[in-house]
Backbone as a chain_set.jsonl record, in Angstrom:
{"seq": "MSAASEAIAQDGAEASLEAIARSAGVGSATLHRHFPSRWSLMEAVFAERVGCLIDRAEELRDAPEPLDALVRWLREVAAYATTTRGLAAALLNGPPAESGTCQAHLIAAGEPLVRRAVEAGLVRGDVATADLLTLVNAISLAAQQAGPEEAERLVTLVLEGVLVRQG", "coords": {"N": [[1.189, 0.094, -24.551], [-0.843, -1.532, -25.478], [0.571, -3.486, -26.941], [2.021, -4.62, -24.852], [-0.046, -5.611, -23.224], [-1.153, -7.583, -24.908], [1.072, -9.333, -25.223], [1.506, -10.148, -22.581], [-0.918, -11.384, -22.016], [-0.642, -13.57, -23.648], [1.881, -14.764, -22.923], [2.152, -14.474, -20.201], [3.474, -13.239, -17.046], [6.148, -13.354, -17.593], [6.632, -12.41, -20.123], [8.478, -11.424, -22.984], [10.339, -8.519, -22.815], [11.745, -7.3, -24.851], [10.446, -8.303, -27.117], [7.965, -7.115, -26.716], [8.633, -4.409, -26.994], [9.476, -4.416, -29.701], [7.065, -5.172, -30.958], [5.533, -2.968, -30.353], [6.749, -1.133, -31.865], [8.905, 0.351, -30.982], [12.122, 1.055, -29.562], [14.071, -0.964, -27.28], [15.259, 0.619, -25.317], [13.554, 2.823, -25.233], [11.213, 1.642, -24.226], [12.168, 0.942, -21.672], [12.682, 3.464, -20.635], [10.139, 4.476, -20.208], [9.061, 2.491, -18.614], [10.741, 1.488, -16.091], [11.201, -0.991, -14.95], [10.324, -4.488, -15.176], [8.177, -4.958, -13.481], [7.019, -2.465, -13.176], [5.897, -2.124, -15.675], [4.084, -4.269, -15.666], [2.395, -3.414, -13.595], [1.208, -1.199, -14.832], [-0.159, -2.448, -16.95], [-1.998, -4.056, -15.585], [-3.464, -2.296, -14.056], [-6.084, -1.301, -14.694], [-7.667, -3.619, -14.541], [-7.265, -4.355, -11.864], [-8.394, -2.127, -10.725], [-11.128, -2.613, -11.111], [-11.542, -4.656, -9.254], [-11.043, -3.3, -6.918], [-13.136, -1.449, -6.95], [-15.215, -3.255, -6.644], [-14.761, -4.22, -4.049], [-15.361, -1.92, -2.622], [-18.092, -1.726, -3.164], [-19.0, -3.863, -1.684], [-18.512, -3.224, 0.947], [-20.504, -2.345, 2.756], [-22.206, -4.464, 2.941], [-24.715, -6.591, 4.369], [-23.842, -8.951, 5.639], [-20.814, -9.475, 6.937], [-18.851, -11.544, 6.67], [-19.713, -12.981, 4.423], [-19.433, -10.977, 2.49], [-16.643, -10.559, 2.477], [-15.714, -13.137, 1.711], [-16.95, -13.395, -0.793], [-15.666, -11.329, -2.201], [-12.973, -12.186, -2.106], [-13.172, -14.559, -3.561], [-13.862, -13.488, -6.033], [-11.553, -12.018, -6.611], [-9.803, -14.182, -6.854], [-10.931, -15.548, -9.072], [-10.635, -13.612, -11.057], [-7.85, -13.255, -11.102], [-7.111, -15.812, -11.832], [-8.052, -16.054, -14.418], [-6.86, -13.963, -15.724], [-4.14, -13.866, -17.261], [-0.918, -13.795, -15.915], [-1.438, -11.911, -13.925], [-1.707, -12.934, -11.235], [0.883, -13.954, -10.845], [2.356, -11.594, -11.118], [1.432, -10.134, -8.916], [2.213, -11.796, -6.816], [4.994, -12.071, -7.147], [6.034, -9.584, -7.469], [7.477, -6.411, -6.411], [7.599, -5.582, -2.864], [4.539, -4.625, -1.166], [4.345, -1.65, -1.897], [3.438, 1.787, -1.554], [1.046, 2.823, -3.901], [1.23, 0.667, -5.644], [-0.336, -2.064, -7.447], [-0.77, -4.217, -5.737], [-0.691, -2.954, -3.207], [-2.941, -1.312, -3.455], [-4.984, -3.236, -3.665], [-4.766, -4.46, -1.151], [-5.446, -2.297, 0.516], [-8.083, -1.918, -0.344], [-9.308, -4.299, 0.422], [-8.989, -4.318, 3.15], [-11.043, -3.004, 4.845], [-13.096, -4.905, 4.555], [-12.003, -7.221, 5.69], [-11.517, -6.271, 8.283], [-14.16, -5.732, 9.205], [-15.186, -8.356, 9.271], [-13.506, -9.515, 11.173], [-14.095, -7.916, 13.41], [-16.719, -8.697, 13.774], [-16.339, -11.119, 14.848], [-15.995, -13.292, 13.221], [-13.807, -13.955, 11.748], [-10.47, -14.857, 12.399], [-8.482, -12.816, 14.549], [-5.8, -12.446, 13.961], [-5.479, -12.494, 11.264], [-4.304, -11.121, 8.328], [-5.008, -8.81, 5.702], [-3.186, -8.749, 3.588], [-2.07, -11.296, 3.833], [-4.256, -12.935, 3.175], [-4.644, -12.171, 0.506], [-2.224, -13.02, -0.591], [-2.5, -15.79, -0.311], [-4.801, -16.205, -1.938], [-3.856, -15.334, -4.434], [-1.794, -17.189, -4.838], [-3.304, -19.517, -5.025], [-4.735, -18.865, -7.335], [-2.709, -18.843, -9.234], [-1.93, -21.514, -9.138], [-4.255, -22.697, -10.074], [-4.609, -21.957, -12.698], [-4.558, -23.577, -15.013], [-6.701, -25.316, -14.571], [-8.875, -23.617, -14.133], [-11.341, -21.063, -13.135], [-13.295, -22.282, -11.511], [-11.97, -24.28, -10.089], [-10.219, -22.663, -8.687], [-12.04, -21.282, -7.076], [-13.0, -23.406, -5.499], [-10.653, -24.111, -4.11], [-10.123, -21.713, -2.762], [-12.308, -21.645, -1.013], [-11.702, -23.901, 0.531], [-9.286, -23.081, 1.765], [-10.163, -20.8, 3.177], [-11.688, -21.876, 5.175], [-9.86, -22.387, 7.099], [-9.348, -19.908, 8.264], [-11.533, -19.095, 9.575], [-13.297, -18.368, 12.579], [-13.808, -20.779, 14.937], [-16.905, -21.94, 16.021], [-18.342, -22.678, 19.158]], "CA": [[0.38, -0.644, -23.588], [-1.563, -2.572, -26.205], [1.524, -4.564, -27.227], [2.33, -5.273, -23.577], [-1.236, -6.372, -22.815], [-1.238, -8.779, -25.754], [2.179, -10.238, -24.911], [1.295, -10.709, -21.249], [-2.047, -12.313, -22.131], [-0.152, -14.791, -24.303], [3.04, -15.379, -22.281], [2.147, -14.259, -18.765], [4.334, -12.225, -16.448], [7.516, -13.479, -18.113], [6.655, -11.995, -21.529], [9.728, -10.789, -23.382], [10.281, -7.059, -22.938], [12.249, -6.96, -26.183], [9.364, -8.586, -28.061], [6.95, -6.089, -26.5], [9.14, -3.185, -27.618], [9.4, -4.599, -31.163], [5.66, -5.171, -31.357], [5.038, -1.598, -30.211], [7.461, -0.296, -32.823], [9.858, 1.207, -30.288], [13.327, 0.367, -29.115], [14.107, -1.449, -25.906], [15.587, 1.747, -24.44], [12.329, 3.621, -25.075], [10.36, 0.898, -23.29], [12.739, 1.045, -20.329], [12.533, 4.837, -20.141], [8.764, 4.618, -19.721], [8.828, 1.46, -17.601], [12.099, 1.153, -15.685], [11.317, -2.394, -14.537], [9.264, -5.386, -15.626], [7.032, -4.825, -12.59], [6.317, -1.202, -13.45], [5.08, -2.403, -16.862], [2.974, -5.122, -15.209], [1.478, -2.554, -12.84], [0.456, -0.391, -15.795], [-1.052, -3.328, -17.706], [-3.059, -4.602, -14.734], [-4.11, -1.245, -13.258], [-7.527, -1.236, -14.949], [-8.291, -4.836, -14.006], [-7.234, -4.248, -10.41], [-9.371, -1.097, -10.396], [-12.453, -3.249, -11.026], [-11.593, -5.388, -7.981], [-11.12, -2.278, -5.872], [-14.521, -0.97, -6.988], [-16.071, -4.314, -6.106], [-14.595, -4.216, -2.592], [-16.116, -0.767, -2.122], [-19.514, -2.077, -3.233], [-19.313, -4.868, -0.666], [-18.16, -2.741, 2.293], [-21.67, -2.199, 3.632], [-23.08, -5.636, 2.831], [-25.221, -6.935, 5.702], [-23.091, -10.072, 6.22], [-19.404, -9.175, 6.698], [-18.087, -12.704, 6.194], [-20.126, -13.244, 3.045], [-18.838, -9.945, 1.641], [-15.219, -10.859, 2.355], [-15.548, -14.364, 0.929], [-17.343, -13.094, -2.172], [-14.604, -10.532, -2.814], [-11.78, -13.024, -2.296], [-13.458, -15.459, -4.688], [-13.8, -12.694, -7.263], [-10.126, -11.769, -6.852], [-9.23, -15.44, -7.347], [-11.418, -15.806, -10.431], [-10.021, -12.607, -11.925], [-6.419, -13.552, -11.236], [-6.977, -17.097, -12.518], [-8.346, -15.9, -15.844], [-6.066, -12.865, -16.27], [-2.803, -14.438, -17.265], [0.167, -12.944, -15.458], [-1.799, -11.059, -12.793], [-1.347, -13.58, -9.972], [2.35, -13.994, -10.762], [2.835, -10.227, -10.899], [1.12, -9.741, -7.549], [2.996, -12.626, -5.895], [6.434, -11.956, -7.334], [6.434, -8.198, -7.627], [8.101, -5.809, -5.227], [6.69, -5.522, -1.708], [3.364, -3.754, -1.326], [4.698, -0.25, -1.697], [2.363, 2.706, -1.882], [0.817, 3.057, -5.319], [1.261, -0.554, -6.448], [-1.606, -2.803, -7.513], [-0.883, -5.008, -4.513], [-1.04, -2.044, -2.115], [-4.332, -0.878, -3.66], [-5.863, -4.357, -3.314], [-4.736, -4.613, 0.305], [-6.239, -1.203, 1.08], [-9.497, -2.145, -0.673], [-9.809, -5.444, 1.179], [-8.839, -4.122, 4.596], [-12.322, -2.818, 5.555], [-13.852, -6.162, 4.544], [-11.387, -8.097, 6.697], [-11.745, -5.668, 9.604], [-15.561, -5.962, 9.603], [-15.36, -9.776, 9.596], [-12.8, -9.733, 12.444], [-14.878, -7.263, 14.462], [-17.936, -9.485, 13.985], [-15.945, -12.382, 15.467], [-16.148, -14.345, 12.227], [-12.479, -14.246, 11.219], [-9.436, -14.736, 13.428], [-7.915, -11.482, 14.655], [-4.427, -12.376, 13.459], [-5.497, -12.608, 9.806], [-4.033, -9.853, 7.643], [-5.49, -8.74, 4.323], [-2.071, -9.131, 2.705], [-1.952, -12.758, 3.89], [-5.36, -13.521, 2.405], [-4.382, -11.942, -0.919], [-1.135, -13.921, -0.986], [-3.094, -17.123, -0.473], [-5.7, -16.19, -3.094], [-3.046, -15.262, -5.648], [-1.114, -18.472, -4.997], [-4.334, -20.423, -5.526], [-5.011, -18.481, -8.723], [-1.585, -19.298, -10.046], [-1.997, -22.973, -9.191], [-5.484, -23.136, -10.741], [-4.757, -21.368, -14.029], [-4.877, -24.602, -16.004], [-8.016, -25.896, -14.291], [-9.887, -22.588, -14.297], [-11.86, -20.351, -11.97], [-14.065, -23.157, -10.614], [-10.997, -24.904, -9.188], [-9.74, -21.598, -7.799], [-13.086, -21.049, -6.07], [-13.001, -24.547, -4.587], [-9.471, -24.012, -3.254], [-10.307, -20.559, -1.874], [-13.227, -22.091, 0.031], [-10.948, -24.806, 1.393], [-8.336, -22.296, 2.554], [-10.867, -19.899, 4.079], [-12.154, -22.632, 6.345], [-8.795, -22.307, 8.11], [-9.28, -18.598, 8.898], [-12.783, -18.819, 10.278], [-13.334, -18.633, 14.008], [-14.633, -21.966, 15.216], [-17.996, -21.699, 16.976], [-18.634, -23.769, 20.072]], "C": [[-0.36, -1.783, -24.272], [-0.651, -3.761, -26.494], [1.861, -5.327, -25.952], [1.159, -6.127, -23.114], [-1.36, -7.664, -23.609], [-0.16, -9.794, -25.4], [1.973, -10.905, -23.559], [0.12, -11.681, -21.258], [-1.588, -13.637, -22.737], [0.909, -15.508, -23.476], [3.099, -15.188, -20.771], [3.157, -13.214, -18.328], [5.766, -12.26, -16.974], [7.614, -13.111, -19.594], [7.941, -11.222, -21.812], [9.554, -9.282, -23.558], [10.761, -6.608, -24.311], [11.164, -7.189, -27.235], [8.243, -7.551, -27.929], [7.378, -4.792, -27.179], [9.052, -3.275, -29.141], [7.969, -4.504, -31.649], [5.062, -3.765, -31.301], [5.722, -0.637, -31.177], [8.415, 0.699, -32.176], [11.082, 0.374, -29.914], [13.219, -0.039, -27.661], [14.385, -0.305, -24.929], [14.359, 2.636, -24.201], [11.377, 2.954, -24.095], [10.862, 1.079, -21.867], [12.699, 2.46, -19.776], [11.139, 5.05, -19.549], [8.45, 3.66, -18.576], [10.192, 0.933, -17.157], [12.292, -0.299, -15.232], [10.153, -3.186, -15.127], [8.007, -5.145, -14.794], [6.303, -3.508, -12.796], [5.445, -1.349, -14.695], [3.865, -3.254, -16.479], [1.93, -4.29, -14.464], [0.598, -1.75, -13.791], [-0.559, -1.239, -16.552], [-2.245, -3.753, -16.85], [-3.84, -3.558, -13.954], [-5.622, -1.204, -13.459], [-8.244, -2.443, -14.352], [-8.356, -4.791, -12.485], [-8.229, -3.177, -9.952], [-10.783, -1.646, -10.271], [-12.607, -4.007, -9.707], [-11.695, -4.427, -6.796], [-12.542, -1.726, -5.799], [-15.461, -1.991, -6.366], [-15.968, -4.379, -4.584], [-15.384, -3.069, -1.969], [-17.615, -1.042, -2.13], [-19.917, -3.002, -2.087], [-19.09, -4.391, 0.766], [-19.338, -2.681, 3.245], [-22.654, -3.348, 3.506], [-23.501, -6.073, 4.231], [-24.432, -8.056, 6.4], [-21.608, -9.882, 5.938], [-18.597, -10.356, 6.159], [-18.441, -13.03, 4.747], [-19.498, -12.238, 2.08], [-17.353, -10.224, 1.416], [-14.981, -12.069, 1.472], [-15.89, -14.116, -0.539], [-16.226, -12.328, -2.887], [-13.353, -11.376, -3.068], [-11.978, -14.022, -3.438], [-13.384, -14.718, -6.014], [-12.358, -12.335, -7.612], [-9.49, -13.025, -7.437], [-9.654, -15.728, -8.776], [-10.748, -14.865, -11.429], [-8.554, -12.941, -12.178], [-6.19, -14.876, -11.961], [-7.145, -16.928, -14.015], [-7.577, -14.757, -16.504], [-4.605, -13.282, -16.187], [-1.749, -13.41, -16.856], [-0.154, -12.127, -14.228], [-1.371, -11.687, -11.468], [0.164, -13.604, -9.796], [2.908, -12.608, -10.482], [2.586, -9.789, -9.463], [1.952, -10.525, -6.534], [4.482, -12.317, -5.959], [6.937, -10.537, -7.487], [7.096, -7.664, -6.372], [7.106, -5.773, -4.075], [5.583, -4.492, -1.929], [3.705, -2.319, -0.961], [3.509, 0.612, -2.11], [2.26, 2.906, -3.389], [0.846, 1.814, -6.18], [-0.119, -1.206, -6.463], [-1.83, -3.591, -6.228], [-1.306, -4.118, -3.34], [-2.492, -1.572, -2.234], [-5.311, -1.992, -3.298], [-5.91, -4.565, -1.802], [-5.604, -3.536, 0.952], [-7.731, -1.405, 0.823], [-10.091, -3.266, 0.171], [-9.794, -5.249, 2.678], [-10.159, -3.875, 5.324], [-13.168, -4.094, 5.599], [-13.316, -7.119, 5.603], [-11.691, -7.564, 8.095], [-13.173, -5.907, 10.088], [-15.785, -7.41, 10.015], [-14.665, -10.125, 10.915], [-13.627, -9.153, 13.589], [-16.167, -8.017, 14.771], [-17.626, -10.842, 14.629], [-16.015, -13.567, 14.515], [-14.831, -14.779, 11.598], [-11.479, -14.012, 12.344], [-8.807, -13.342, 13.389], [-6.509, -11.344, 14.105], [-4.334, -12.513, 11.943], [-5.299, -11.227, 9.196], [-4.549, -9.93, 6.207], [-4.405, -9.183, 3.351], [-1.891, -10.65, 2.68], [-3.038, -13.425, 3.051], [-5.129, -13.339, 0.908], [-3.228, -12.795, -1.422], [-1.674, -15.319, -1.217], [-3.968, -17.204, -1.726], [-4.901, -16.144, -4.394], [-2.273, -16.548, -5.896], [-2.084, -19.521, -5.543], [-4.625, -20.129, -6.991], [-3.926, -18.974, -9.657], [-1.639, -20.815, -10.219], [-3.183, -23.462, -10.025], [-5.619, -22.621, -12.164], [-5.103, -22.397, -15.094], [-6.298, -25.13, -15.822], [-9.144, -24.881, -14.427], [-10.441, -22.038, -13.007], [-12.679, -21.227, -11.017], [-13.134, -23.829, -9.61], [-10.451, -23.87, -8.219], [-10.769, -21.337, -6.702], [-13.13, -22.172, -5.044], [-11.832, -24.455, -3.601], [-9.557, -22.821, -2.302], [-11.228, -20.948, -0.72], [-12.507, -22.989, 1.03], [-10.002, -24.039, 2.31], [-9.063, -21.418, 3.567], [-11.42, -20.62, 5.302], [-11.123, -22.579, 7.457], [-8.697, -20.961, 8.793], [-10.553, -18.245, 9.663], [-12.637, -19.143, 11.764], [-14.265, -19.814, 14.223], [-15.66, -21.629, 16.284], [-18.166, -22.916, 17.861], [-17.446, -24.407, 20.542]], "O": [[-0.488, -2.872, -23.713], [-1.051, -4.912, -26.314], [1.973, -6.553, -25.975], [1.357, -7.253, -22.659], [-1.642, -8.72, -23.042], [-0.445, -10.986, -25.289], [2.235, -12.098, -23.409], [0.162, -12.702, -20.572], [-2.094, -14.699, -22.375], [0.854, -16.73, -23.334], [4.015, -15.696, -20.126], [3.634, -12.412, -19.13], [6.511, -11.293, -16.813], [8.591, -13.471, -20.25], [8.422, -10.463, -20.971], [8.727, -8.829, -24.349], [10.24, -5.643, -24.869], [10.983, -6.37, -28.136], [7.641, -7.158, -28.928], [6.578, -4.151, -27.861], [8.609, -2.333, -29.798], [7.689, -3.831, -32.641], [4.194, -3.417, -32.101], [5.329, 0.523, -31.297], [8.701, 1.755, -32.739], [11.056, -0.856, -29.953], [12.388, 0.475, -26.912], [13.813, -0.264, -23.839], [14.156, 3.138, -23.096], [10.8, 3.617, -23.233], [10.076, 1.339, -20.957], [12.683, 2.64, -18.558], [10.979, 5.715, -18.525], [7.668, 3.982, -17.681], [10.737, 0.026, -17.786], [13.423, -0.777, -15.142], [9.134, -2.62, -15.522], [6.899, -5.129, -15.331], [5.088, -3.441, -12.609], [4.366, -0.761, -14.764], [2.749, -2.983, -16.921], [0.729, -4.446, -14.682], [-0.61, -1.634, -13.582], [-1.69, -0.806, -16.773], [-3.374, -3.804, -17.338], [-4.792, -3.903, -13.253], [-6.367, -1.084, -12.486], [-9.299, -2.305, -13.734], [-9.373, -5.143, -11.889], [-8.841, -3.318, -8.893], [-11.551, -1.197, -9.42], [-13.683, -4.0, -9.11], [-12.357, -4.72, -5.8], [-13.089, -1.555, -4.71], [-16.392, -1.631, -5.645], [-16.975, -4.571, -3.902], [-16.001, -3.23, -0.916], [-18.328, -0.64, -1.211], [-21.038, -2.93, -1.584], [-19.451, -5.097, 1.708], [-19.176, -2.944, 4.436], [-23.809, -3.226, 3.915], [-22.726, -5.939, 5.178], [-24.371, -8.093, 7.629], [-21.172, -10.104, 4.809], [-17.751, -10.179, 5.283], [-17.558, -13.322, 3.94], [-19.079, -12.605, 0.982], [-16.866, -10.135, 0.289], [-14.136, -12.03, 0.578], [-15.18, -14.587, -1.428], [-15.882, -12.635, -4.028], [-12.746, -11.282, -4.135], [-11.047, -14.293, -4.196], [-12.898, -15.261, -7.006], [-11.984, -12.347, -8.785], [-8.727, -12.949, -8.4], [-8.827, -16.112, -9.604], [-10.345, -15.283, -12.514], [-8.08, -12.912, -13.314], [-5.174, -15.04, -12.635], [-6.458, -17.585, -14.798], [-7.638, -14.601, -17.723], [-3.933, -13.074, -15.176], [-1.702, -12.301, -17.388], [0.763, -11.682, -13.537], [-0.73, -11.019, -10.656], [0.668, -13.305, -8.713], [3.838, -12.464, -9.689], [3.439, -9.14, -8.857], [2.35, -9.979, -5.505], [5.157, -12.302, -4.93], [8.14, -10.313, -7.619], [7.255, -8.385, -5.387], [5.902, -5.916, -4.287], [5.695, -3.608, -2.778], [3.395, -1.842, 0.131], [2.68, 0.199, -2.921], [3.264, 3.129, -4.066], [0.512, 1.895, -7.362], [-0.958, -0.935, -5.603], [-2.939, -3.629, -5.697], [-2.186, -4.494, -2.565], [-3.19, -1.449, -1.227], [-6.351, -1.73, -2.694], [-6.976, -4.818, -1.241], [-6.406, -3.832, 1.838], [-8.553, -1.095, 1.685], [-11.247, -3.188, 0.587], [-10.509, -5.94, 3.403], [-10.383, -4.5, 6.361], [-13.878, -4.333, 6.576], [-14.087, -7.751, 6.326], [-12.077, -8.323, 8.983], [-13.382, -6.248, 11.253], [-16.488, -7.677, 10.989], [-15.173, -10.937, 11.688], [-13.836, -9.809, 14.609], [-16.654, -7.98, 15.901], [-18.536, -11.619, 14.919], [-16.086, -14.716, 14.952], [-14.749, -15.844, 10.987], [-11.627, -13.084, 13.14], [-8.626, -12.765, 12.317], [-6.068, -10.233, 13.811], [-3.238, -12.635, 11.396], [-6.029, -10.285, 9.506], [-4.526, -10.991, 5.583], [-4.68, -9.912, 2.397], [-1.594, -11.225, 1.633], [-2.766, -14.368, 2.307], [-5.388, -14.254, 0.126], [-3.251, -13.249, -2.567], [-1.338, -15.961, -2.212], [-3.878, -18.168, -2.486], [-5.236, -16.843, -5.351], [-2.111, -16.958, -7.045], [-1.728, -20.314, -6.415], [-4.746, -21.051, -7.798], [-4.21, -19.466, -10.749], [-1.421, -21.331, -11.315], [-3.114, -24.537, -10.62], [-6.66, -22.83, -12.787], [-5.88, -22.097, -16.0], [-7.011, -25.362, -16.798], [-10.259, -25.247, -14.8], [-10.071, -22.478, -11.919], [-12.744, -20.931, -9.823], [-13.46, -23.938, -8.428], [-10.242, -24.174, -7.044], [-10.411, -21.189, -5.533], [-13.281, -21.916, -3.85], [-12.001, -24.691, -2.405], [-9.111, -22.911, -1.158], [-10.951, -20.611, 0.431], [-12.688, -22.847, 2.24], [-9.93, -24.324, 3.506], [-8.618, -21.306, 4.709], [-11.595, -20.008, 6.355], [-11.468, -22.711, 8.631], [-8.024, -20.856, 9.818], [-10.624, -17.206, 10.321], [-11.935, -20.081, 12.142], [-15.393, -19.822, 13.73], [-15.315, -21.091, 17.335], [-18.14, -24.051, 17.383], [-17.522, -25.353, 21.326]]}, "num_chains": 1, "name": "protein.A"}
């Protein structure tokens, strides 16, 4: 895991599996026995980081302002994915949100935040948590060179399109 974390931090989601195996002092077959696909390795590497985002969503669930809680969490997801090389690409390009994946856990964590904002009439009813995370991860990927400030600016710009217009 340490070799994989280092390689992904340096080369992103496309880090060489063979180089990871060599760095870990194991053969390619051993790596593939433990991680049958690139995405299963990515899931393992990012599980702890995604766990922090899940914990944060839980902290924000009972915030007094549902829209502020949702926006804060989405900005934090964007900042995290922007500065954690390979995470946005892994979430965008990985297998569909199957049970047990990082993507599925993030969707489940964000769902109560989205639902509260929809129920309060602050977010359009046709907005899905998965859609918001796709947008945030795409922004994170695009902003990796510029940094988390640019990601936050772009998230704000995109979120203006999901807000219910008053009046």
